[in-house]
mmCIF file of C-alpha atoms and ligand atoms in Angstrom:
data_model
loop_
_atom_site.group_PDB
_atom_site.id
_atom_site.type_symbol
_atom_site.label_atom_id
_atom_site.label_comp_id
_atom_site.label_asym_id
_atom_site.label_seq_id
_atom_site.Cartn_x
_atom_site.Cartn_y
_atom_site.Cartn_z
ATOM 1 C CA MET A 139 -17.825 -17.117 29.405
ATOM 2 C CA GLU A 140 -16.126 -17.482 25.999
ATOM 3 C CA ASN A 141 -17.231 -20.557 24.201
ATOM 4 C CA LEU A 142 -14.485 -22.219 22.420
ATOM 5 C CA LEU A 143 -16.371 -25.121 20.999
ATOM 6 C CA ILE A 144 -19.945 -25.939 20.119
ATOM 7 C CA ALA A 145 -20.791 -29.297 18.869
ATOM 8 C CA ASN A 146 -24.516 -29.997 18.094
ATOM 9 C CA LYS A 147 -25.744 -33.430 17.001
ATOM 10 C CA ILE A 148 -22.545 -34.586 15.404
ATOM 11 C CA ASN A 149 -23.023 -37.837 13.456
ATOM 12 C CA LYS A 150 -20.516 -39.935 11.721
ATOM 13 C CA TYR A 151 -21.587 -43.064 9.948
ATOM 14 C CA ILE A 152 -20.152 -45.432 7.217
ATOM 15 C CA LEU A 153 -22.263 -47.490 4.803
ATOM 16 C CA GLU A 154 -21.872 -51.354 4.946
ATOM 17 C CA LYS A 155 -23.017 -53.550 2.309
ATOM 18 C CA LYS A 156 -25.767 -55.906 4.087
ATOM 19 C CA SER A 157 -24.765 -59.422 4.369
ATOM 20 C CA TYR A 158 -27.126 -61.872 2.542
ATOM 21 C CA GLU A 159 -25.937 -65.012 4.463
ATOM 22 C CA ASN A 160 -28.626 -67.025 6.361
ATOM 23 C CA ARG A 161 -31.461 -65.969 4.082
ATOM 24 C CA ASN A 162 -33.399 -68.227 1.722
ATOM 25 C CA ILE A 163 -32.536 -68.153 -2.193
ATOM 26 C CA PHE A 164 -35.657 -66.011 -3.120
ATOM 27 C CA LYS A 165 -34.870 -63.390 -0.562
ATOM 28 C CA LYS A 166 -31.082 -63.435 -1.651
ATOM 29 C CA ILE A 167 -32.166 -62.817 -5.263
ATOM 30 C CA LYS A 168 -34.612 -60.026 -4.295
ATOM 31 C CA LEU A 169 -31.947 -58.384 -2.063
ATOM 32 C CA TYR A 170 -29.383 -58.620 -4.774
ATOM 33 C CA PHE A 171 -31.347 -56.317 -7.049
ATOM 34 C CA LYS A 172 -31.895 -53.803 -4.082
ATOM 35 C CA LYS A 173 -29.064 -51.879 -2.718
ATOM 36 C CA ASN A 174 -29.449 -52.756 0.890
ATOM 37 C CA TYR A 175 -26.986 -51.149 3.246
ATOM 38 C CA ILE A 176 -26.289 -50.945 6.974
ATOM 39 C CA LYS A 177 -25.846 -47.457 8.146
ATOM 40 C CA LYS A 178 -23.183 -47.908 10.909
ATOM 41 C CA TYR A 179 -22.948 -45.098 13.248
ATOM 42 C CA ILE A 180 -19.375 -44.415 14.596
ATOM 43 C CA LEU A 181 -20.664 -41.336 16.372
ATOM 44 C CA LYS A 182 -24.347 -40.488 16.885
ATOM 45 C CA ASN A 183 -25.900 -37.260 17.973
ATOM 46 C CA CYS A 184 -22.806 -36.021 19.961
ATOM 47 C CA THR A 185 -23.579 -32.700 21.597
ATOM 48 C CA LEU A 186 -20.848 -30.893 23.699
ATOM 49 C CA GLN A 187 -19.613 -27.483 24.576
ATOM 50 C CA LEU A 188 -16.520 -26.159 26.059
ATOM 51 C CA ASN A 189 -15.511 -22.828 27.651
ATOM 52 C CA LYS A 190 -12.250 -21.125 27.787
ATOM 53 C CA GLY A 191 -9.922 -22.445 30.633
ATOM 54 C CA GLU A 192 -12.102 -25.655 30.965
ATOM 55 C CA SER A 193 -11.006 -29.194 30.289
ATOM 56 C CA ILE A 194 -13.290 -32.237 29.234
ATOM 57 C CA ALA A 195 -12.308 -35.798 29.261
ATOM 58 C CA ILE A 196 -13.878 -38.183 26.623
ATOM 59 C CA LEU A 197 -14.234 -41.639 27.875
ATOM 60 C CA GLY A 198 -15.234 -44.994 26.637
ATOM 61 C CA ARG A 199 -14.263 -48.471 25.855
ATOM 62 C CA ASN A 200 -12.078 -49.504 23.005
ATOM 63 C CA GLY A 201 -13.888 -48.704 19.847
ATOM 64 C CA ALA A 202 -16.365 -46.337 21.368
ATOM 65 C CA GLY A 203 -15.585 -43.556 18.999
ATOM 66 C CA LYS A 204 -13.213 -41.357 21.064
ATOM 67 C CA SER A 205 -10.496 -40.808 18.481
ATOM 68 C CA THR A 206 -13.052 -40.397 15.749
ATOM 69 C CA LEU A 207 -14.579 -37.528 17.702
ATOM 70 C CA ILE A 208 -11.116 -35.848 18.336
ATOM 71 C CA LYS A 209 -10.408 -36.218 14.590
ATOM 72 C CA ILE A 210 -13.750 -34.547 13.755
ATOM 73 C CA LEU A 211 -13.263 -31.719 16.325
ATOM 74 C CA THR A 212 -9.730 -31.091 14.843
ATOM 75 C CA GLY A 213 -10.984 -31.114 11.201
ATOM 76 C CA ILE A 214 -9.031 -34.219 10.350
ATOM 77 C CA THR A 215 -12.189 -36.078 9.469
ATOM 78 C CA ILE A 216 -15.534 -34.499 8.228
ATOM 79 C CA PRO A 217 -18.830 -35.339 10.068
ATOM 80 C CA SER A 218 -21.704 -36.855 8.089
ATOM 81 C CA SER A 219 -24.014 -34.327 9.639
ATOM 82 C CA GLY A 220 -24.322 -31.863 12.650
ATOM 83 C CA ASP A 221 -23.273 -28.380 13.365
ATOM 84 C CA LEU A 222 -19.709 -27.708 14.737
ATOM 85 C CA ILE A 223 -17.800 -24.555 15.627
ATOM 86 C CA VAL A 224 -14.467 -24.658 17.200
ATOM 87 C CA CYS A 225 -12.522 -21.511 17.832
ATOM 88 C CA GLN A 226 -15.009 -19.573 15.596
ATOM 89 C CA SER A 227 -14.338 -21.755 12.634
ATOM 90 C CA LYS A 228 -15.619 -25.020 10.900
ATOM 91 C CA PRO A 229 -12.730 -27.329 11.644
ATOM 92 C CA HIS A 230 -12.834 -29.216 8.257
ATOM 93 C CA LEU A 231 -12.050 -25.913 6.468
ATOM 94 C CA ARG A 232 -8.744 -25.907 8.146
ATOM 95 C CA GLU A 233 -8.453 -22.156 8.215
ATOM 96 C CA SER A 234 -5.184 -20.717 9.496
ATOM 97 C CA HIS A 235 -6.709 -18.931 12.332
ATOM 98 C CA PHE A 236 -8.400 -22.175 13.446
ATOM 99 C CA LEU A 237 -5.024 -24.025 13.072
ATOM 100 C CA LYS A 238 -3.185 -21.461 15.057
ATOM 101 C CA ASN A 239 -5.610 -21.655 17.878
ATOM 102 C CA ILE A 240 -5.369 -25.363 18.325
ATOM 103 C CA GLY A 241 -2.732 -27.876 19.441
ATOM 104 C CA VAL A 242 -3.160 -31.663 18.763
ATOM 105 C CA VAL A 243 -1.192 -34.380 20.355
ATOM 106 C CA PHE A 244 -1.923 -38.170 19.659
ATOM 107 C CA GLY A 245 -0.115 -40.017 22.402
ATOM 108 C CA HIS A 246 0.647 -42.929 20.091
ATOM 109 C CA LYS A 247 1.979 -40.938 17.238
ATOM 110 C CA ASN A 248 5.112 -38.785 16.934
ATOM 111 C CA SER A 249 4.977 -35.463 15.055
ATOM 112 C CA LEU A 250 8.679 -34.633 15.686
ATOM 113 C CA VAL A 251 11.318 -35.199 13.010
ATOM 114 C CA TRP A 252 12.800 -38.691 13.877
ATOM 115 C CA ASP A 253 16.249 -38.196 12.739
ATOM 116 C CA LEU A 254 16.911 -34.603 13.948
ATOM 117 C CA PRO A 255 17.640 -33.194 17.474
ATOM 118 C CA LEU A 256 14.477 -31.934 19.246
ATOM 119 C CA ILE A 257 15.581 -28.262 18.801
ATOM 120 C CA ASP A 258 15.235 -28.596 14.948
ATOM 121 C CA SER A 259 11.679 -29.760 15.166
ATOM 122 C CA LEU A 260 10.827 -26.846 17.366
ATOM 123 C CA ILE A 261 12.493 -24.285 15.120
ATOM 124 C CA LEU A 262 10.548 -25.783 12.179
ATOM 125 C CA HIS A 263 7.330 -25.406 14.276
ATOM 126 C CA LYS A 264 8.266 -21.793 14.867
ATOM 127 C CA ILE A 265 8.648 -21.044 11.306
ATOM 128 C CA ILE A 266 5.515 -22.863 10.302
ATOM 129 C CA TYR A 267 3.419 -21.027 12.791
ATOM 130 C CA ASN A 268 5.285 -17.909 12.379
ATOM 131 C CA ILE A 269 5.773 -17.418 16.146
ATOM 132 C CA ASP A 270 7.405 -14.187 17.179
ATOM 133 C CA GLU A 271 11.059 -14.644 18.285
ATOM 134 C CA ALA A 272 10.610 -13.221 21.813
ATOM 135 C CA GLN A 273 7.195 -15.056 22.461
ATOM 136 C CA TYR A 274 8.992 -18.249 21.200
ATOM 137 C CA TYR A 275 11.823 -18.196 23.682
ATOM 138 C CA LYS A 276 9.675 -17.092 26.486
ATOM 139 C CA LYS A 277 7.292 -20.033 25.799
ATOM 140 C CA LEU A 278 9.966 -22.500 25.199
ATOM 141 C CA ASN A 279 11.920 -21.806 28.464
ATOM 142 C CA TYR A 280 8.723 -21.966 30.359
ATOM 143 C CA LEU A 281 7.672 -25.371 28.648
ATOM 144 C CA LEU A 282 11.257 -26.832 29.023
ATOM 145 C CA ASP A 283 11.189 -26.014 32.643
ATOM 146 C CA ILE A 284 7.675 -27.223 33.602
ATOM 147 C CA LEU A 285 8.207 -30.449 31.505
ATOM 148 C CA ASN A 286 11.576 -31.073 32.535
ATOM 149 C CA LEU A 287 13.040 -31.371 29.090
ATOM 150 C CA SER A 288 15.933 -28.938 29.136
ATOM 151 C CA GLU A 289 18.426 -31.802 28.759
ATOM 152 C CA CYS A 290 16.677 -33.329 25.731
ATOM 153 C CA MET A 291 17.142 -30.262 23.400
ATOM 154 C CA GLU A 292 20.133 -31.557 21.542
ATOM 155 C CA SER A 293 19.026 -35.162 21.626
ATOM 156 C CA LYS A 294 17.831 -36.825 18.396
ATOM 157 C CA VAL A 295 14.306 -37.689 18.621
ATOM 158 C CA LYS A 296 14.929 -41.326 17.889
ATOM 159 C CA PHE A 297 17.106 -41.611 20.879
ATOM 160 C CA MET A 298 14.551 -40.273 23.368
ATOM 161 C CA SER A 299 12.599 -42.354 25.658
ATOM 162 C CA LEU A 300 8.854 -42.786 24.996
ATOM 163 C CA GLY A 301 8.107 -40.504 27.935
ATOM 164 C CA GLN A 302 10.546 -37.798 26.680
ATOM 165 C CA ARG A 303 8.982 -37.986 23.168
ATOM 166 C CA VAL A 304 5.421 -37.658 24.461
ATOM 167 C CA LYS A 305 6.347 -34.655 26.486
ATOM 168 C CA SER A 306 8.302 -33.169 23.649
ATOM 169 C CA ASN A 307 5.222 -33.720 21.400
ATOM 170 C CA ILE A 308 3.095 -31.686 23.920
ATOM 171 C CA LEU A 309 5.755 -29.125 24.339
ATOM 172 C CA MET A 310 5.866 -28.512 20.490
ATOM 173 C CA ASN A 311 2.104 -28.396 20.168
ATOM 174 C CA LEU A 312 1.922 -25.626 22.881
ATOM 175 C CA LEU A 313 4.617 -23.479 21.440
ATOM 176 C CA HIS A 314 2.271 -21.284 19.460
ATOM 177 C CA SER A 315 0.167 -20.744 22.607
ATOM 178 C CA PRO A 316 -3.052 -22.325 21.299
ATOM 179 C CA ALA A 317 -6.360 -21.604 23.195
ATOM 180 C CA LEU A 318 -7.599 -25.226 22.884
ATOM 181 C CA VAL A 319 -5.311 -28.327 23.051
ATOM 182 C CA PHE A 320 -6.463 -31.919 22.021
ATOM 183 C CA LEU A 321 -4.718 -34.681 23.850
ATOM 184 C CA ASP A 322 -5.528 -38.171 22.606
ATOM 185 C CA GLU A 323 -4.188 -40.558 25.269
ATOM 186 C CA PRO A 324 -1.293 -38.250 26.279
ATOM 187 C CA THR A 325 0.054 -40.533 29.069
ATOM 188 C CA ILE A 326 -0.109 -43.836 27.124
ATOM 189 C CA GLY A 327 2.994 -45.907 27.924
ATOM 190 C CA VAL A 328 4.421 -43.178 29.970
ATOM 191 C CA ASP A 329 6.103 -43.799 33.555
ATOM 192 C CA ILE A 330 4.490 -42.517 36.619
ATOM 193 C CA GLU A 331 6.699 -39.555 37.094
ATOM 194 C CA SER A 332 6.232 -38.241 33.538
ATOM 195 C CA LYS A 333 2.563 -38.877 33.929
ATOM 196 C CA ASN A 334 2.478 -36.729 36.990
ATOM 197 C CA GLN A 335 4.422 -34.013 35.152
ATOM 198 C CA ILE A 336 1.982 -34.028 32.312
ATOM 199 C CA ARG A 337 -0.932 -33.741 34.659
ATOM 200 C CA GLU A 338 0.610 -30.964 36.745
ATOM 201 C CA PHE A 339 1.405 -29.174 33.422
ATOM 202 C CA ILE A 340 -2.303 -29.458 32.151
ATOM 203 C CA ASN A 341 -3.481 -28.012 35.402
ATOM 204 C CA TYR A 342 -0.886 -25.223 35.359
ATOM 205 C CA GLU A 343 -1.664 -24.228 31.785
ATOM 206 C CA LYS A 344 -5.456 -24.288 32.570
ATOM 207 C CA GLN A 345 -5.113 -22.203 35.660
ATOM 208 C CA HIS A 346 -2.263 -19.604 34.440
ATOM 209 C CA ASN A 347 -2.922 -19.386 30.683
ATOM 210 C CA LYS A 348 -6.659 -20.306 30.548
ATOM 211 C CA THR A 349 -5.774 -23.044 28.007
ATOM 212 C CA SER A 350 -8.651 -25.405 27.416
ATOM 213 C CA PHE A 351 -8.119 -29.169 27.065
ATOM 214 C CA ILE A 352 -10.030 -32.026 25.495
ATOM 215 C CA MET A 353 -8.490 -35.341 26.225
ATOM 216 C CA THR A 354 -9.016 -38.931 25.990
ATOM 217 C CA SER A 355 -7.422 -41.335 28.276
ATOM 218 C CA HIS A 356 -7.812 -44.872 29.673
ATOM 219 C CA ASP A 357 -6.027 -43.806 32.729
ATOM 220 C CA SER A 358 -8.614 -42.829 35.406
ATOM 221 C CA THR A 359 -6.079 -40.650 37.452
ATOM 222 C CA ASP A 360 -5.704 -38.477 34.188
ATOM 223 C CA ILE A 361 -9.516 -37.955 34.259
ATOM 224 C CA GLU A 362 -9.788 -37.571 37.972
ATOM 225 C CA ASN A 363 -6.998 -35.008 38.239
ATOM 226 C CA CYS A 364 -7.329 -33.061 35.000
ATOM 227 C CA SER A 365 -10.814 -32.913 33.616
ATOM 228 C CA ASP A 366 -13.705 -30.483 34.683
ATOM 229 C CA TYR A 367 -16.328 -32.480 32.765
ATOM 230 C CA ILE A 368 -16.660 -36.113 31.674
ATOM 231 C CA HIS A 369 -18.335 -37.382 28.534
ATOM 232 C CA VAL A 370 -18.810 -41.105 28.280
ATOM 233 C CA LEU A 371 -19.137 -42.460 24.904
ATOM 234 C CA SER A 372 -20.785 -45.772 24.175
ATOM 235 C CA ASN A 373 -21.028 -47.179 20.819
ATOM 236 C CA GLY A 374 -20.695 -43.654 19.399
ATOM 237 C CA GLU A 375 -23.267 -41.989 21.517
ATOM 238 C CA ILE A 376 -22.627 -39.788 24.608
ATOM 239 C CA ALA A 377 -24.145 -41.835 27.339
ATOM 240 C CA PHE A 378 -23.300 -39.643 30.249
ATOM 241 C CA SER A 379 -22.141 -35.994 30.646
ATOM 242 C CA GLU A 380 -21.336 -34.789 34.081
ATOM 243 C CA LYS A 381 -19.017 -32.505 36.004
ATOM 244 C CA THR A 382 -16.196 -34.499 37.312
ATOM 245 C CA PHE A 383 -16.668 -33.436 40.948
ATOM 246 C CA GLU A 384 -20.341 -34.389 40.724
ATOM 247 C CA THR A 385 -19.346 -37.872 39.576
ATOM 248 C CA LYS A 386 -16.931 -38.319 42.422
ATOM 249 C CA ASN A 387 -19.684 -37.069 44.946
ATOM 250 C CA THR A 388 -22.369 -39.402 43.662
ATOM 251 C CA TYR A 389 -20.160 -42.421 44.036
ATOM 252 C CA LYS A 390 -18.951 -41.358 47.570
ATOM 253 C CA ASN A 391 -22.142 -42.697 48.733
ATOM 254 C CA LYS A 392 -21.708 -45.916 47.185
ATOM 255 C CA THR A 393 -19.938 -49.318 48.287
ATOM 256 C CA GLN A 394 -18.715 -52.222 46.240
ATOM 257 C CA ILE A 395 -19.358 -55.717 47.122
ATOM 258 C CA ILE A 396 -17.238 -58.231 45.394
ATOM 259 C CA VAL A 397 -18.621 -61.837 45.798
ATOM 260 C CA LYS A 398 -16.254 -64.803 44.858
ATOM 261 C CA LYS A 399 -17.985 -66.840 42.172
ATOM 262 C CA LEU A 400 -17.286 -70.433 43.378
ATOM 263 C CA ASN A 401 -20.323 -72.235 42.507
ATOM 264 C CA ILE A 402 -22.801 -69.411 42.921
ATOM 265 C CA ASN A 403 -25.258 -69.130 39.988
ATOM 266 C CA LYS A 404 -25.661 -65.420 39.040
ATOM 267 C CA GLU A 405 -29.524 -65.640 39.058
ATOM 268 C CA ILE A 406 -29.473 -65.796 42.755
ATOM 269 C CA PHE A 407 -28.888 -62.086 42.765
ATOM 270 C CA ASN A 408 -32.108 -61.384 40.827
ATOM 271 C CA PRO A 409 -34.152 -60.413 43.878
ATOM 272 C CA ILE A 410 -31.754 -57.468 44.881
ATOM 273 C CA LEU A 411 -31.317 -56.349 41.255
ATOM 274 C CA LYS A 412 -34.818 -55.147 41.089
ATOM 275 C CA ASN A 413 -33.378 -52.256 42.907
ATOM 276 C CA ASN A 414 -32.249 -50.040 39.895
ATOM 277 C CA ASP A 415 -29.742 -48.280 41.929
ATOM 278 C CA ILE A 416 -27.714 -51.561 42.276
ATOM 279 C CA ILE A 417 -25.066 -52.013 39.482
ATOM 280 C CA PHE A 418 -24.214 -55.681 38.727
ATOM 281 C CA LYS A 419 -21.222 -56.878 36.797
ATOM 282 C CA GLU A 420 -19.923 -60.370 36.232
ATOM 283 C CA THR A 421 -16.160 -60.968 35.767
ATOM 284 C CA ILE A 422 -14.265 -64.255 35.295
ATOM 285 C CA ASN A 423 -13.818 -64.758 39.033
ATOM 286 C CA SER A 424 -16.502 -62.713 40.871
ATOM 287 C CA TYR A 425 -19.681 -60.868 40.697
ATOM 288 C CA LYS A 426 -19.413 -57.129 41.502
ATOM 289 C CA LEU A 427 -22.213 -55.208 42.970
ATOM 290 C CA THR A 428 -22.236 -51.381 43.430
ATOM 291 C CA ILE A 429 -24.776 -50.462 45.879
ATOM 292 C CA PRO A 430 -25.946 -47.303 47.667
ATOM 293 C CA LYS A 431 -24.557 -47.141 51.302
ATOM 294 C CA GLU A 432 -28.035 -47.121 52.552
ATOM 295 C CA ASN A 433 -28.516 -50.651 50.986
ATOM 296 C CA GLU A 434 -25.467 -52.119 52.447
ATOM 297 C CA ARG A 435 -26.996 -53.876 55.530
ATOM 298 C CA GLU A 436 -29.972 -55.083 53.622
ATOM 299 C CA THR A 437 -27.626 -56.499 50.964
ATOM 300 C CA LEU A 438 -25.216 -58.211 53.285
ATOM 301 C CA ASN A 439 -28.320 -59.801 55.018
ATOM 302 C CA PHE A 440 -29.361 -61.060 51.717
ATOM 303 C CA LEU A 441 -25.916 -62.538 50.964
ATOM 304 C CA LEU A 442 -25.846 -64.433 54.376
ATOM 305 C CA ALA A 443 -29.296 -65.646 54.131
ATOM 306 C CA ASN A 444 -28.357 -67.126 50.765
ATOM 307 C CA ASN A 445 -25.255 -68.818 52.353
ATOM 308 C CA ILE A 446 -22.915 -66.558 50.570
ATOM 309 C CA VAL A 447 -19.927 -65.867 52.707
ATOM 310 C CA SER A 448 -17.110 -65.319 50.453
ATOM 311 C CA PHE A 449 -17.151 -61.672 49.752
ATOM 312 C CA GLU A 450 -15.276 -58.511 50.235
ATOM 313 C CA ILE A 451 -16.724 -54.871 50.851
ATOM 314 C CA LYS A 452 -14.431 -52.214 49.141
ATOM 315 C CA ALA A 453 -14.536 -48.476 49.076
ATOM 316 C CA MET A 454 -15.110 -47.225 45.511
ATOM 317 C CA THR A 455 -11.954 -45.917 43.543
ATOM 318 C CA PHE A 456 -12.361 -43.469 40.636
ATOM 319 C CA GLU A 457 -11.447 -46.457 38.264
ATOM 320 C CA ASP A 458 -14.527 -48.487 39.720
ATOM 321 C CA ILE A 459 -16.578 -45.447 39.114
ATOM 322 C CA ILE A 460 -15.632 -45.306 35.423
ATOM 323 C CA ALA A 461 -15.942 -48.969 34.998
ATOM 324 C CA ASP A 462 -19.498 -48.782 36.456
ATOM 325 C CA MET A 463 -20.243 -45.939 33.936
ATOM 326 C CA PHE A 464 -19.004 -47.999 31.168
ATOM 327 C CA ASN A 465 -21.108 -50.897 32.210
ATOM 328 C CA ILE A 466 -24.294 -48.907 32.480
ATOM 329 C CA ALA A 467 -23.672 -47.309 29.146
ATOM 330 C CA ALA A 468 -22.896 -50.643 27.285
ATOM 331 C CA ASN A 469 -26.216 -51.290 25.683
ATOM 332 C CA PHE A 470 -26.747 -48.767 22.971
ATOM 333 C CA ASN A 471 -27.660 -49.699 19.442
ATOM 334 C CA ASN A 472 -25.986 -47.992 16.614
ATOM 335 C CA GLU A 473 -26.979 -49.771 13.630
ATOM 336 C CA GLU A 474 -29.804 -48.590 11.302
ATOM 337 C CA GLU A 475 -30.840 -50.576 8.056
ATOM 338 C CA PHE A 476 -32.017 -48.626 5.053
ATOM 339 C CA GLU A 477 -32.276 -48.819 1.324
ATOM 340 C CA TYR A 478 -29.931 -46.657 -0.685
ATOM 341 C CA GLU A 479 -31.372 -45.891 -4.294
HETATM 342 N N1 LIG B 195 -13.114 -44.719 8.429
HETATM 343 C C1 LIG B 195 -13.495 -45.815 9.175
HETATM 344 N N2 LIG B 195 -14.164 -46.832 8.536
HETATM 345 C C2 LIG B 195 -14.730 -47.782 9.166
HETATM 346 N N3 LIG B 195 -14.662 -47.898 10.507
HETATM 347 C C3 LIG B 195 -14.053 -46.854 11.283
HETATM 348 C C4 LIG B 195 -13.534 -45.824 10.524
HETATM 349 N N4 LIG B 195 -13.069 -45.034 11.538
HETATM 350 C C5 LIG B 195 -13.388 -45.657 12.761
HETATM 351 N N5 LIG B 195 -13.998 -46.788 12.580
HETATM 352 C C6 LIG B 195 -14.545 -47.807 13.570
HETATM 353 O O1 LIG B 195 -15.219 -46.852 14.469
HETATM 354 C C7 LIG B 195 -15.052 -47.381 15.751
HETATM 355 C C8 LIG B 195 -14.586 -46.226 16.743
HETATM 356 O O2 LIG B 195 -13.100 -46.119 16.529
HETATM 357 P P1 LIG B 195 -12.226 -45.035 17.295
HETATM 358 O O3 LIG B 195 -10.880 -45.212 16.854
HETATM 359 O O4 LIG B 195 -12.854 -43.663 17.264
HETATM 360 O O5 LIG B 195 -12.351 -45.683 18.763
HETATM 361 P P2 LIG B 195 -11.696 -45.223 20.137
HETATM 362 O O6 LIG B 195 -12.731 -44.997 21.101
HETATM 363 O O7 LIG B 195 -10.733 -44.278 19.986
HETATM 364 O O8 LIG B 195 -11.002 -46.671 20.455
HETATM 365 P P3 LIG B 195 -9.625 -47.015 21.444
HETATM 366 O O9 LIG B 195 -9.836 -46.521 22.781
HETATM 367 O O10 LIG B 195 -9.297 -48.349 21.132
HETATM 368 O O11 LIG B 195 -8.519 -45.979 20.735
HETATM 369 C C9 LIG B 195 -14.158 -48.677 15.620
HETATM 370 O O12 LIG B 195 -15.026 -49.654 15.629
HETATM 371 C C10 LIG B 195 -13.455 -48.304 14.332
HETATM 372 O O13 LIG B 195 -13.130 -49.598 13.652
#
């Protein structure tokens, strides 16, 4: 299979001057003459690869490093270290064959000309990318049809709805038929119908044109429906990498028990949490236990034996699965102190 992307141990860090607060005066003076910095990793040892026609989803809590990773893979930001080849090129060199092979859509940003009709931005894109006339109209008609945008061609971008703008950004970034498309939160703020169109479109492009996708999304349905692989980032490190269907299968055999907090102290659960297969999470109103199905009876007996009766047993949804993954991945340390001479 053709490799479109190979990233090996990508790091991105920033240096932050170390704080001297809460130290005694002698230490403060000593530290003042040394240049003590904190090396703060935004991304640490990120390794991933992608083949033609495949799609990967980069997940993680706010601030996990997803957008930074996309910016590095697209050459917008330079990594501090690591090896990276995307479409046979080093992204930060911004070579023309690399740029022609990728499409980049940031769901929260608009790359269309605000005051002009959509058609004008598309023609500008055609000229910049030097797209052949016949290929341009063939691709345009196909994209207008599949993204349901035909009526927007003459509309000024500033008068379009958010969903129409997001879909138009996707359309424009696919006109030059890139092999690899980056979608950073493509369905953010978009209504359900448009979300479904975007998801169907991604799958259609993958299947029929072997286009590859790398996307980030906080919407679990995007991930469940459109990704072949999941990479979970936590504090800049890839904590999990799995095939999406494997993740779904693993969690098919799990159940969630939601216990109402009332006056229950969380320490009461300690005996059952010795089982490493049980995932525990505290929320404002409840304690959530994700347990293997085979431990269900034993766990229920434990709850009843401890007079815990206000609970609900729930089948796992894909959103619960992702929340659990974030929960497990939460404790990565990404700071390293060092002296910089
Ligand atoms: N140039 C920079 N200088 C300092 N800190 C940065 C820089 N770029 C990113 N960060 C920090 O790195 C972390 C990761 O940011 P990033 O935007 O990649 O997160 P994210 O996973 O995309 O978050 P979200 O889901 O909220 O969009 C954040 O804490 C951010 O403040």
